[in-house]
Coordinates of C-alpha atoms and ligand atoms in Angstrom, one line a residue:
X1 CA -12.2 3.5 -11.6
X2 CA -11.1 0.8 -9.3
X3 CA -12.9 -2.5 -9.6
X4 CA -14.2 -2.4 -6.0
X5 CA -15.7 0.6 -4.3
X6 CA -13.8 1.0 -1.0
X7 CA -16.8 2.4 0.9
X8 CA -18.7 -0.8 0.3
X9 CA -16.1 -3.0 2.0
X10 CA -16.3 -4.0 5.7
X11 CA -14.3 -1.6 7.8
X12 CA -11.2 -3.7 8.4
X13 CA -11.0 -4.3 4.6
X14 CA -11.5 -0.8 3.5
X15 CA -8.8 0.3 1.1
X16 CA -6.2 2.5 2.6
X17 CA -4.2 3.9 -0.2
X18 CA -0.7 5.3 -0.4
X19 CA -1.0 9.1 -0.9
X20 CA 1.8 9.4 -3.3
X21 CA 3.3 7.3 -6.0
X22 CA 6.6 7.6 -4.2
X23 CA 5.1 6.4 -0.9
X24 CA 3.9 3.3 -2.6
X25 CA 7.2 2.5 -4.1
X26 CA 9.2 3.4 -1.1
X27 CA 7.2 1.0 1.1
X28 CA 7.4 -1.8 -1.3
X29 CA 11.1 -1.3 -1.7
X30 CA 11.4 -1.1 2.1
X31 CA 9.9 -4.6 2.4
X32 CA 12.2 -6.0 -0.3
X33 CA 15.5 -4.4 0.9
X34 CA 16.7 -5.9 4.2
X35 CA 18.9 -8.6 5.5
X36 CA 18.2 -10.6 2.4
X37 CA 20.4 -8.3 0.3
X38 CA 23.1 -7.5 2.8
X39 CA 23.4 -10.6 4.9
X40 CA 21.8 -13.5 2.9
X41 CA 23.0 -12.6 -0.7
X42 CA 26.7 -12.5 0.1
X43 CA 26.6 -15.8 2.1
X44 CA 24.6 -17.6 -0.5
X45 CA 26.8 -16.4 -3.3
X46 CA 29.9 -17.3 -1.2
X47 CA 28.7 -20.9 -0.5
X48 CA 27.5 -21.4 -4.1
X49 CA 30.7 -20.5 -5.9
X50 CA 30.3 -16.8 -6.6
X51 CA 30.0 -15.9 -10.3
X52 CA 27.8 -18.9 -11.3
X53 CA 25.4 -18.1 -8.6
X54 CA 25.3 -14.4 -9.4
X55 CA 24.6 -15.1 -13.1
X56 CA 21.6 -17.4 -12.2
X57 CA 20.4 -15.0 -9.6
X58 CA 20.2 -12.0 -12.0
X59 CA 18.7 -14.2 -14.7
X60 CA 16.0 -15.5 -12.3
X61 CA 15.2 -11.9 -11.1
X62 CA 14.6 -10.9 -14.7
X63 CA 12.7 -13.9 -16.1
X64 CA 10.9 -15.2 -13.0
X65 CA 11.0 -12.5 -10.3
X66 CA 9.8 -9.4 -12.1
X67 CA 6.9 -11.2 -14.0
X68 CA 5.8 -12.7 -10.7
X69 CA 6.0 -9.3 -8.9
X70 CA 3.7 -7.9 -11.7
X71 CA 1.4 -10.8 -11.2
X72 CA 1.2 -10.2 -7.4
X73 CA 0.7 -6.5 -8.0
X74 CA -2.2 -7.1 -10.4
X75 CA -4.0 -9.4 -8.0
X76 CA -3.4 -7.1 -5.0
X77 CA -4.5 -3.8 -6.7
X78 CA -7.2 -5.5 -8.7
X79 CA -8.9 -6.8 -5.6
X80 CA -7.7 -4.5 -2.9
X81 CA -7.4 -7.5 -0.7
X82 CA -4.9 -9.8 1.0
X83 CA -3.8 -13.2 -0.4
X84 CA -6.8 -15.2 0.8
X85 CA -9.4 -12.5 -0.1
X86 CA -7.8 -11.9 -3.5
X87 CA -7.9 -15.6 -4.6
X88 CA -11.5 -15.8 -3.2
X89 CA -12.7 -12.8 -5.0
X90 CA -11.1 -13.7 -8.3
X91 CA -11.9 -17.4 -8.2
X92 CA -15.0 -17.8 -6.0
X93 CA -15.9 -21.3 -5.0
X94 CA -12.5 -22.8 -5.9
X95 CA -9.7 -24.0 -3.7
X96 CA -7.1 -21.5 -4.9
X97 CA -7.3 -19.5 -1.6
X98 CA -5.7 -22.4 0.2
X99 CA -2.5 -21.2 -1.3
X100 CA -2.7 -18.5 1.3
X101 CA -1.6 -21.2 3.9
X102 CA 1.7 -21.6 2.1
X103 CA 2.2 -17.8 2.5
X104 CA 1.3 -17.9 6.2
X105 CA 3.7 -20.8 6.9
X106 CA 6.5 -19.2 4.9
X107 CA 6.0 -15.9 6.6
X108 CA 6.2 -17.4 10.1
X109 CA 9.3 -19.5 9.3
X110 CA 11.0 -16.5 7.8
X111 CA 10.1 -14.3 10.8
X112 CA 11.6 -16.8 13.1
X113 CA 15.1 -17.0 11.6
X114 CA 15.1 -13.4 10.4
X115 CA 14.6 -12.1 13.9
X116 CA 17.7 -14.0 15.1
X117 CA 19.9 -12.2 12.5
X118 CA 18.2 -8.9 13.2
X119 CA 19.1 -9.6 16.8
X120 CA 22.7 -10.0 15.8
X121 CA 22.6 -6.6 14.1
X122 CA 21.5 -5.0 17.4
X123 CA 24.3 -6.7 19.3
X124 CA 26.8 -5.6 16.8
X125 CA 25.4 -2.0 16.8
X126 CA 25.8 -2.0 20.6
X127 CA 29.3 -3.5 20.6
X128 CA 30.4 -1.0 18.0
X129 CA 29.1 1.8 20.0
X130 CA 31.0 0.7 23.1
X131 CA 34.2 0.0 21.1
X132 CA 34.1 -3.8 21.8
X133 CA 34.7 -4.7 18.2
X134 CA 38.3 -3.8 18.0
X135 CA 40.4 -6.8 16.8
X136 CA 43.3 -7.1 14.5
X137 CA 43.0 -10.4 12.6
X138 CA 40.2 -12.2 10.7
X139 CA 40.6 -15.2 13.1
X140 CA 39.9 -12.9 16.1
X141 CA 36.6 -11.6 14.5
X142 CA 35.6 -15.1 13.7
X143 CA 36.3 -16.3 17.3
X144 CA 34.4 -13.3 18.7
X145 CA 31.3 -14.0 16.7
X146 CA 31.5 -17.7 17.6
X147 CA 31.8 -16.9 21.3
X148 CA 28.7 -14.6 21.1
X149 CA 26.6 -17.2 19.3
X150 CA 27.6 -20.2 21.3
X151 CA 26.9 -18.3 24.5
X152 CA 23.2 -19.0 23.9
X153 CA 21.8 -16.2 26.2
X154 CA 22.8 -13.1 24.4
X155 CA 21.5 -14.2 20.9
X156 CA 18.3 -15.4 22.6
X157 CA 17.8 -12.1 24.4
X158 CA 18.4 -10.0 21.3
X159 CA 15.9 -12.1 19.4
X160 CA 13.3 -11.6 22.1
X161 CA 14.0 -7.9 22.2
X162 CA 13.7 -7.6 18.5
X163 CA 10.5 -9.6 18.4
X164 CA 9.1 -7.5 21.3
X165 CA 9.8 -4.3 19.4
X166 CA 8.2 -5.8 16.3
X167 CA 5.2 -6.7 18.5
X168 CA 4.8 -3.3 20.1
X169 CA 5.0 -1.5 16.8
X170 CA 2.4 -3.9 15.3
X171 CA 0.0 -3.8 18.2
X172 CA 0.1 0.0 18.4
X173 CA -0.4 0.2 14.6
X174 CA 2.5 2.7 14.4
X175 CA 4.3 0.9 11.6
X176 CA 3.5 3.8 9.2
X177 CA 5.7 6.0 11.4
X178 CA 8.5 3.5 11.2
X179 CA 8.1 3.3 7.5
X180 CA 8.2 7.1 7.1
X181 CA 11.4 7.2 9.2
X182 CA 13.0 4.4 7.2
X183 CA 12.1 6.2 3.9
X184 CA 14.3 9.0 5.1
X185 CA 17.0 6.8 6.5
X186 CA 17.2 4.2 3.8
X187 CA 18.8 6.5 1.3
X188 CA 21.5 7.1 3.9
X189 CA 22.1 3.3 4.0
X190 CA 22.4 3.4 0.3
X191 CA 25.0 6.1 0.4
X192 CA 26.9 4.3 3.1
X193 CA 26.9 1.2 0.9
X194 CA 28.4 3.2 -1.9
X195 CA 31.1 4.7 0.3
X196 CA 32.0 1.2 1.6
X197 CA 32.0 -0.1 -1.9
X198 CA 34.6 2.5 -3.0
X199 CA 36.7 1.6 0.0
X200 CA 36.5 -2.1 -0.8
X201 CA 37.6 -1.5 -4.3
X202 CA 40.8 0.0 -3.0
X203 CA 41.7 -3.1 -1.0
X204 CA 44.8 -5.2 -2.0
X205 CA 42.9 -8.2 -3.3
X206 CA 39.9 -6.4 -4.6
X207 CA 40.3 -7.9 -8.1
X208 CA 40.3 -11.4 -6.7
X209 CA 37.0 -10.6 -4.9
X210 CA 35.4 -9.1 -7.9
X211 CA 36.5 -12.0 -10.1
X212 CA 34.9 -14.4 -7.6
X213 CA 31.6 -12.5 -7.8
X214 CA 31.4 -11.6 -11.4
X215 CA 33.4 -14.2 -13.3
X216 CA 31.2 -17.3 -13.6
X217 CA 33.0 -20.6 -13.3
X218 CA 30.6 -22.8 -15.2
X219 CA 32.0 -25.9 -13.7
X220 CA 30.4 -24.7 -10.4
X221 CA 26.9 -24.6 -12.0
X222 CA 24.8 -27.3 -10.4
X223 CA 21.2 -27.9 -9.5
X224 CA 22.1 -26.8 -6.0
X225 CA 23.4 -23.5 -7.2
X226 CA 20.3 -22.9 -9.4
X227 CA 17.9 -23.8 -6.6
X228 CA 19.8 -21.5 -4.2
X229 CA 19.8 -18.6 -6.7
X230 CA 16.0 -19.0 -7.4
X231 CA 15.3 -19.1 -3.6
X232 CA 17.4 -15.9 -3.1
X233 CA 15.6 -14.1 -5.9
X234 CA 12.2 -14.9 -4.3
X235 CA 13.4 -14.1 -0.8
X236 CA 15.0 -10.9 -1.7
X237 CA 11.9 -9.6 -3.6
X238 CA 9.5 -10.7 -0.7
X239 CA 7.8 -12.8 -3.4
X240 CA 5.6 -15.8 -3.5
X241 CA 3.9 -15.5 -0.1
X242 CA 1.5 -12.6 -0.7
X243 CA 3.6 -9.8 0.7
X244 CA 3.8 -7.8 -2.6
X245 CA 0.1 -8.6 -3.2
X246 CA -0.9 -7.1 0.2
X247 CA 1.2 -3.9 -0.5
X248 CA -0.2 -3.6 -4.0
X249 CA -3.7 -3.6 -2.5
X250 CA -2.8 -0.1 -1.1
X251 CA -1.6 1.2 -4.5
X252 CA -3.8 3.9 -6.1
X253 CA -4.9 4.0 -9.7
X254 CA -2.0 6.1 -10.7
X255 CA 0.7 3.6 -9.8
X256 CA 2.1 2.0 -12.9
X257 CA 2.5 -1.7 -12.0
X258 CA 5.1 -2.8 -14.6
X259 CA 7.3 0.3 -14.0
X260 CA 7.1 -0.2 -10.2
X261 CA 8.0 -3.9 -10.5
X262 CA 11.1 -3.0 -12.5
X263 CA 12.0 -0.3 -10.1
X264 CA 11.6 -2.6 -7.1
X265 CA 13.5 -5.4 -8.8
X266 CA 16.2 -3.0 -10.0
X267 CA 16.9 -1.3 -6.7
X268 CA 16.8 -4.5 -4.7
X269 CA 19.3 -6.2 -7.0
X270 CA 21.5 -3.1 -7.0
X271 CA 21.7 -3.2 -3.1
X272 CA 22.6 -6.9 -3.2
X273 CA 25.3 -6.3 -5.8
X274 CA 26.7 -3.4 -3.7
X275 CA 26.8 -5.7 -0.7
X276 CA 28.7 -8.3 -2.7
X277 CA 31.2 -5.7 -4.0
X278 CA 31.8 -4.7 -0.3
X279 CA 32.2 -8.1 1.1
X280 CA 34.2 -10.2 -1.4
X281 CA 37.2 -8.0 -1.9
X282 CA 37.5 -7.9 1.9
X283 CA 37.1 -11.6 2.2
X284 CA 40.1 -12.2 0.0
X285 CA 42.2 -9.4 1.4
X286 CA 41.7 -10.5 5.0
X287 CA 42.2 -14.1 4.2
X288 CA 38.7 -15.4 5.1
X289 CA 36.6 -18.1 3.5
X290 CA 33.8 -17.0 1.2
X291 CA 31.9 -20.1 2.2
X292 CA 31.7 -19.3 5.9
X293 CA 27.8 -19.4 5.7
X294 CA 25.3 -17.3 7.7
X295 CA 28.0 -15.8 9.9
X296 CA 30.1 -14.4 6.9
X297 CA 28.9 -10.8 7.0
X298 CA 29.2 -10.5 10.7
X299 CA 32.9 -11.5 10.5
X300 CA 33.8 -9.5 7.4
X301 CA 32.1 -6.2 8.0
X302 CA 33.7 -5.4 11.4
X303 CA 37.1 -6.1 9.8
X304 CA 36.3 -3.5 7.1
X305 CA 35.1 -0.9 9.6
X306 CA 38.2 -1.5 11.7
X307 CA 40.4 -0.5 8.8
X308 CA 38.6 2.8 8.3
X309 CA 39.2 6.1 10.2
X310 CA 36.4 6.5 12.8
X311 CA 35.6 2.8 12.3
X312 CA 33.5 2.5 15.4
X313 CA 31.2 5.3 14.3
X314 CA 30.7 3.9 10.8
X315 CA 30.1 0.5 12.3
X316 CA 27.5 1.8 14.8
X317 CA 25.6 3.7 12.1
X318 CA 25.7 0.9 9.6
X319 CA 24.4 -1.8 12.0
X320 CA 21.7 0.6 13.2
X321 CA 20.5 1.2 9.6
X322 CA 20.7 -2.5 8.9
X323 CA 18.5 -3.1 12.0
X324 CA 16.0 -0.6 10.7
X325 CA 15.9 -2.2 7.3
X326 CA 15.2 -5.6 8.9
X327 CA 12.5 -4.1 11.0
X328 CA 10.6 -2.7 7.9
X329 CA 10.9 -6.2 6.4
X330 CA 9.6 -8.1 9.5
X331 CA 6.7 -5.6 9.9
X332 CA 5.7 -6.5 6.3
X333 CA 6.0 -10.3 6.8
X334 CA 4.2 -10.2 10.2
X335 CA 1.3 -8.4 8.6
X336 CA 0.6 -11.4 6.3
X337 CA -0.3 -13.8 9.2
X338 CA -1.9 -11.1 11.4
X339 CA -4.3 -10.1 8.6
X340 CA -5.1 -13.8 8.1
X341 CA -5.9 -14.3 11.8
X342 CA -8.1 -11.2 11.9
X343 CA -9.9 -11.7 8.6
X344 CA -10.1 -15.4 8.3
X345 CA -10.2 -16.5 12.0
X346 CA -12.1 -13.6 13.4
X347 CA -9.5 -12.7 15.9
X348 CA -8.9 -9.2 17.3
X349 CA -5.8 -7.3 16.2
X350 CA -4.4 -7.7 19.7
X351 CA -5.0 -11.4 19.7
X352 CA -3.7 -11.9 16.2
X353 CA -0.5 -9.9 17.0
X354 CA 0.0 -11.9 20.2
X355 CA -0.4 -15.2 18.3
X356 CA 2.0 -14.1 15.6
X357 CA 4.5 -13.0 18.2
X358 CA 4.2 -16.2 20.3
X359 CA 4.8 -18.5 17.3
X360 CA 7.9 -16.4 16.3
X361 CA 9.1 -16.4 19.9
X362 CA 9.1 -20.2 20.2
X363 CA 10.6 -20.9 16.8
X364 CA 12.9 -17.9 16.8
X365 CA 14.4 -19.2 20.1
X366 CA 15.0 -22.6 18.5
X367 CA 16.7 -20.8 15.6
X368 CA 18.8 -18.6 17.9
X369 CA 20.0 -21.7 19.7
X370 CA 21.0 -23.4 16.5
X371 CA 24.3 -21.6 16.7
X372 CA 24.7 -22.7 20.3
X373 CA 23.4 -25.7 22.3
X374 CA 21.1 -26.9 19.6
X375 CA 23.9 -26.8 17.0
X376 CA 24.1 -30.6 17.0
X377 CA 20.4 -31.1 16.6
X378 CA 19.8 -31.5 12.9
X379 CA 17.0 -32.6 10.5
X380 CA 18.1 -33.8 7.1
X381 CA 21.6 -32.6 8.0
X382 CA 20.4 -29.0 8.7
X383 CA 20.1 -27.1 12.0
X384 CA 16.7 -25.7 12.7
X385 CA 17.9 -22.2 11.5
X386 CA 19.2 -23.6 8.2
X387 CA 16.1 -25.8 7.7
X388 CA 13.7 -22.9 8.2
X389 CA 15.8 -20.8 5.8
X390 CA 16.1 -23.5 3.2
X391 CA 12.5 -24.7 3.2
X392 CA 10.9 -21.3 3.2
X393 CA 13.2 -19.6 0.6
X394 CA 14.0 -22.5 -1.7
X395 CA 10.7 -24.4 -1.6
X396 CA 7.7 -22.5 -0.3
X397 CA 8.4 -19.1 -1.9
X398 CA 9.1 -20.4 -5.5
X399 CA 6.2 -22.8 -5.2
X400 CA 3.9 -19.9 -4.2
X401 CA 5.3 -17.8 -7.0
X402 CA 4.7 -20.6 -9.5
X403 CA 1.1 -21.0 -8.5
X404 CA 0.5 -17.2 -8.6
X405 CA 1.9 -17.1 -12.1
X406 CA -0.3 -20.0 -13.2
X407 CA -3.3 -18.3 -11.6
X408 CA -2.8 -14.9 -13.2
X409 CA -1.7 -16.4 -16.5
X410 CA -4.4 -18.9 -17.0
X411 CA -7.3 -18.1 -14.7
X412 CA -7.5 -14.3 -14.1
X413 CA -9.8 -12.3 -16.3
X414 CA -8.0 -10.8 -19.3
X415 CA -10.0 -7.6 -19.2
X416 CA -9.0 -7.0 -15.6
X417 CA -5.3 -7.7 -16.4
X418 CA -5.4 -5.2 -19.3
X419 CA -7.1 -2.6 -17.0
X420 CA -4.6 -3.2 -14.3
X421 CA -1.6 -2.9 -16.6
X422 CA -2.9 0.2 -18.4
X423 CA -4.4 1.8 -15.3
X424 CA -7.8 1.6 -16.8
X425 CA -6.8 2.9 -20.2
X426 CA -4.8 5.9 -18.9
X427 CA -1.7 4.8 -20.8
X428 CA -0.6 2.3 -23.4
X429 CA 0.9 -0.9 -22.3
X430 CA 3.8 -1.9 -24.4
X431 CA 5.1 -5.5 -24.3
X432 CA 1.9 -6.9 -22.6
X433 CA 2.1 -9.9 -24.9
X434 CA 5.7 -10.7 -23.8
X435 CA 4.9 -10.1 -20.2
X436 CA 1.9 -12.4 -20.3
X437 CA 4.1 -15.0 -22.1
X438 CA 6.6 -14.8 -19.2
X439 CA 3.8 -15.1 -16.6
X440 CA 1.9 -18.0 -18.4
X441 CA 4.9 -20.1 -19.6
X442 CA 8.4 -19.0 -18.6
X443 CA 7.8 -18.4 -14.9
X444 CA 5.8 -21.6 -14.1
X445 CA 7.9 -23.8 -16.4
X446 CA 11.2 -22.3 -15.3
X447 CA 10.4 -22.8 -11.6
X448 CA 9.2 -26.3 -12.2
X449 CA 12.4 -27.2 -14.1
X450 CA 14.6 -25.9 -11.3
X451 CA 12.6 -28.0 -8.8
X452 CA 12.7 -31.1 -10.9
X453 CA 16.4 -30.6 -11.5
X454 CA 17.1 -30.2 -7.8
X455 CA 15.4 -33.5 -6.9
X456 CA 17.3 -35.2 -9.7
X457 CA 14.4 -35.9 -12.0
X458 CA 16.0 -34.1 -14.9
Ligands
LIG1 N1 12.9 -9.3 1.2 C1 13.3 -9.2 2.5 C2 14.8 -9.1 2.5 O1 15.4 -9.2 1.5 O2 15.4 -8.9 3.6 C3 12.9 -10.4 3.3 C4 11.4 -10.7 3.3 C5 10.5 -9.7 3.6 C6 10.9 -11.9 2.9 C7 9.1 -9.9 3.6 C8 9.5 -12.1 2.8 C9 8.6 -11.1 3.2 F1 7.4 -11.3 3.2

């Protein structure tokens, strides 16, 4: 029933399929949920005025994110191939597959700065375990993080260790084991988030924090806020660089694409909102600044844990699970360039994994030093860390998403689209017209308008 017969494909391209529908969804959600929800969302919301950002973010998830997730799913499962192969198979003899380069570039940039933050989670897990995160005031937590980052060596070392772990798992091809483990542990992370959420709601200035997050102040709405919210929506859904496409190539014929896209988008957004509800009441109660930037969560969370009974144990467990969530995300983004090096450049898996690791090691080190000795080295007013984060999330991912929506909306065969959405006639597709309207018009035009608005053209 699938359009391509797996047994006719070359061995490295044969379709491996998820055994269960739950496995397919859990792995996709595993890629989506990570530091983007718990670290990046609160700091982006904090620096972009809270409520106005939140409103745009949720709006973009619904009108741009979910339709583009469905578009990537259709291309991935419809071809059973990665981003280059999918474009080539669906539009042979055209230049569409060059879009794959945008995905490779974005994945390497994200891997570089993401590994630094993942390294911070390992440091904080370790420090919690040995009881070294025991301070009284917000200023002390701030100074502690500052001292760690500006010390250069420790952040560098943790970035390298994290990348080495990523490398070993990828080269041994044991990522499936990690994913299985994380499928068991991620629900625990979810439960922990709910517990911390309830705790935050009992804090003195909880209402101030909630007002900041949920009450949009429209005077704050600007092109910068919209671009930031759009970038966050794409980053959080691992969208626009071929990651969702690659995962969908493993889906079986039973997986319902639209339902899965809603589930992925819904769970991912829920985790981000939970993180916001944990962080902002604490920010206001402990007298911190919501606009602290990338370091926000690492200063606020330890203060929350400190106020809880058995704080060190909660803290160790939480940072460990956060580290695991980031690992499932980096494994998925590394796979994009590794597959490219193998399938397009004829490299061996070992060679491809080494090259991916070497690039991330060099650029990850520069990102790690952005909070230390390279802090004064800026390009367009941004440190290397901030530049990588900004360019990949706010430009490359939405651009990739826009092109995927245009491709699926205007170029992909309608019969294949109908088959993919209905699982080859197994069920009726309600709302296909509306979905296709979103993919053909709303997503590309919406992304273009935000881009034009951010460079001051409209
Ligand atoms: N979506 C992940 C997160 O929110 O942490 C980050 C991510 C993973 C981005 C995989 C891109 C990607 F290909």
